Short mmCIF file of C-alpha atoms in Angstrom, two decimals:
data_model
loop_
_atom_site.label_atom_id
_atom_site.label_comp_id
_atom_site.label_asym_id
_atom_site.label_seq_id
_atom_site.Cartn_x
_atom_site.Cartn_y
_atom_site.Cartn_z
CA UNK A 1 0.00 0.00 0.00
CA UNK A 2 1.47 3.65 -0.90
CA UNK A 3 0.58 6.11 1.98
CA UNK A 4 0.87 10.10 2.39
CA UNK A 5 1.65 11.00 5.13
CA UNK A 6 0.72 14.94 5.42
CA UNK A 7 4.78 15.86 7.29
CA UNK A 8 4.33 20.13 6.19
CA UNK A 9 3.72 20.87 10.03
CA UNK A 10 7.19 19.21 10.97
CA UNK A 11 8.44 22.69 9.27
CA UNK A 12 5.90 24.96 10.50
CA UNK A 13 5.55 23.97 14.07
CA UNK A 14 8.00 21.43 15.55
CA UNK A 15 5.95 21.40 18.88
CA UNK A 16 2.44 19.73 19.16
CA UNK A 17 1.28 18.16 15.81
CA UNK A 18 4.43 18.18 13.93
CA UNK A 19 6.00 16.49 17.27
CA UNK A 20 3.46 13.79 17.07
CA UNK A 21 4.11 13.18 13.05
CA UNK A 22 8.19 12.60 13.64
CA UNK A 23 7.08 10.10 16.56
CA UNK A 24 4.63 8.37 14.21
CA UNK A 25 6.98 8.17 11.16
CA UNK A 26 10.00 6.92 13.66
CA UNK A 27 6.96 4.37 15.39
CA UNK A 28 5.86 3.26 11.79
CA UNK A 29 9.65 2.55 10.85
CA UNK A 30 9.78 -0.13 13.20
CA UNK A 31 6.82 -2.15 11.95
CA UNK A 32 9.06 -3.29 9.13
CA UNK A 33 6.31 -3.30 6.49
CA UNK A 34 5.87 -3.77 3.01
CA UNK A 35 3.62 -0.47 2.83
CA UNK A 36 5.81 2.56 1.31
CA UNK A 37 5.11 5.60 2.66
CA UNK A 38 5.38 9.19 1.28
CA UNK A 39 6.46 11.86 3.27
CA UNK A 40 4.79 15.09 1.58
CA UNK A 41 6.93 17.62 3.60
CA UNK A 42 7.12 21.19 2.75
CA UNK A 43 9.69 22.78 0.06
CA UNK A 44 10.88 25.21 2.50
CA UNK A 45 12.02 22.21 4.86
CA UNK A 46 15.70 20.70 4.14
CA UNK A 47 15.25 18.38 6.84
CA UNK A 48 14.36 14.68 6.16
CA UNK A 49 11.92 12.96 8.90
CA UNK A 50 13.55 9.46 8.29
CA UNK A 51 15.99 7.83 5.58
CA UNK A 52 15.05 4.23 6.08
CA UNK A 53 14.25 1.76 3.15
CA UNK A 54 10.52 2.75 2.34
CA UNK A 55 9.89 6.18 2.92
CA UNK A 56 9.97 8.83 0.23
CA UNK A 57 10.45 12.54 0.67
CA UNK A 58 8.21 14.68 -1.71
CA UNK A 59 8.17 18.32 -1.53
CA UNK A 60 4.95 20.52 -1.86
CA UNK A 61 4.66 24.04 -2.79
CA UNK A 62 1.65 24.44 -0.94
CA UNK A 63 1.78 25.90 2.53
CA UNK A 64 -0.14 24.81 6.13
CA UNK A 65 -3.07 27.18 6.94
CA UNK A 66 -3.61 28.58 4.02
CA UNK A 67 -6.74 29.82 2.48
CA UNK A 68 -6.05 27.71 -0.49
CA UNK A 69 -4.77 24.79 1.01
CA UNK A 70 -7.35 22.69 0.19
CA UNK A 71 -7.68 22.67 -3.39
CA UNK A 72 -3.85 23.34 -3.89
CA UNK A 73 -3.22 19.90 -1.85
CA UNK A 74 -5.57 18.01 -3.84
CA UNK A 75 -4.14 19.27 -6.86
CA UNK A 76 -0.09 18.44 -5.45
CA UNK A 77 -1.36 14.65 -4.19
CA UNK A 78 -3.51 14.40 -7.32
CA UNK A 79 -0.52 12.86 -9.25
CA UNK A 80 1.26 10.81 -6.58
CA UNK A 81 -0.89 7.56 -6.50
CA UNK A 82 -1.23 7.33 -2.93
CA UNK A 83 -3.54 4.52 -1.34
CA UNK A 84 -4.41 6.47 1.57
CA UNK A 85 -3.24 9.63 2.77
CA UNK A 86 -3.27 10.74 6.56
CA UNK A 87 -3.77 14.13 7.22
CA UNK A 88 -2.79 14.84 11.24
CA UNK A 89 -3.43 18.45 10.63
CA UNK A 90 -7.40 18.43 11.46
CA UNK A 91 -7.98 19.87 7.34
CA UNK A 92 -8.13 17.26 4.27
CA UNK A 93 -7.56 18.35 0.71
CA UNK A 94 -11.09 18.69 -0.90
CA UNK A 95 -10.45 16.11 -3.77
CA UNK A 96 -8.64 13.06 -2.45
CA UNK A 97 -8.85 9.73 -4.93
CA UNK A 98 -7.81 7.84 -2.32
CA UNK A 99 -8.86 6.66 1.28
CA UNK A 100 -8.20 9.14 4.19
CA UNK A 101 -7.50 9.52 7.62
CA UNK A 102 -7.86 12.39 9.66
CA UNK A 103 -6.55 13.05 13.41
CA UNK A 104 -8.37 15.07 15.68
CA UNK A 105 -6.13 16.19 18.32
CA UNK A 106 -8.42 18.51 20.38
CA UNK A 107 -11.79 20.35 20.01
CA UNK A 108 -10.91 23.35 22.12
CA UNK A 109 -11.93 25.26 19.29
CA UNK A 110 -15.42 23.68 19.20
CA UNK A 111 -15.90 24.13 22.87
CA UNK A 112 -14.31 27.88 23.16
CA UNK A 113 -14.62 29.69 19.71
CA UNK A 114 -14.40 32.82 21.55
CA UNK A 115 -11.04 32.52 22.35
CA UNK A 116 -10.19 32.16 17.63
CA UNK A 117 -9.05 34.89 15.89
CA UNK A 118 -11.51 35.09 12.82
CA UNK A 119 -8.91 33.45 10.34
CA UNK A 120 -8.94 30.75 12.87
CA UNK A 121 -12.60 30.22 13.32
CA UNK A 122 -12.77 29.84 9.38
CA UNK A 123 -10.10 27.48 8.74
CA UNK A 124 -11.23 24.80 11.42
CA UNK A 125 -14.67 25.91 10.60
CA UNK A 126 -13.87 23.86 7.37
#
């Protein structure tokens, strides 16, 4: 099975979610599985997660939070013949042809919109 793994937050943030992706790429390396997975990281980061025998690097153009992150992603995976594709950034691409999986990490901004900036409230208002 090919999977995407959505890595762009390892870049932006290196606390929190992108934390939690390096942990889950380094946790998945040890299952020693014939899946390959695909590492779509983005083109500003130099850094590789993990160089072990199936794992790809592919660098996208299109940025994290972003009003047109959505359609830009779907466009960038469109080509890349993934299986599945996680996204543990809360936000899918609109047009996925593949399975997905999305991870929830909180829904503080469910229970306390207040506390959003109105850029916020519309991107995880998605």
């Amino acid at each position: 099975m090919r999977i995407g793994i959505d890595a762009r937050l390892v870049y932006y943030n290196p606390a929190g979610i992108g934390e939690y992706i390096v942990q889950l790429v380094n946790a998945l390396a040890k299952l020693k599985t014939e899946d390959e997975f695909v590492l779509l990281q983005s083109r500003k980061d130099s850094k590789t997660i993990i160089e072990e025998n199936g794992f790809q690097r592919k660098s996208l153009w299109t940025p994290s939070h972003n009003r047109f992150e959505q359609p830009a992603l779907s466009f960038e995976i469109s080509r890349l013949g993934l299986d599945l594709l996680h996204s543990p950034d809360f936000i899918p691409p609109f047009r996925r042809n593949c399975k997905s999986v999305i991870t929830i990490h909180d829904l503080a901004f469910l229970l306390y919109p207040h506390f959003l900036t109105k850029e916020s409230a519309h991107y995880y208002g998605q």
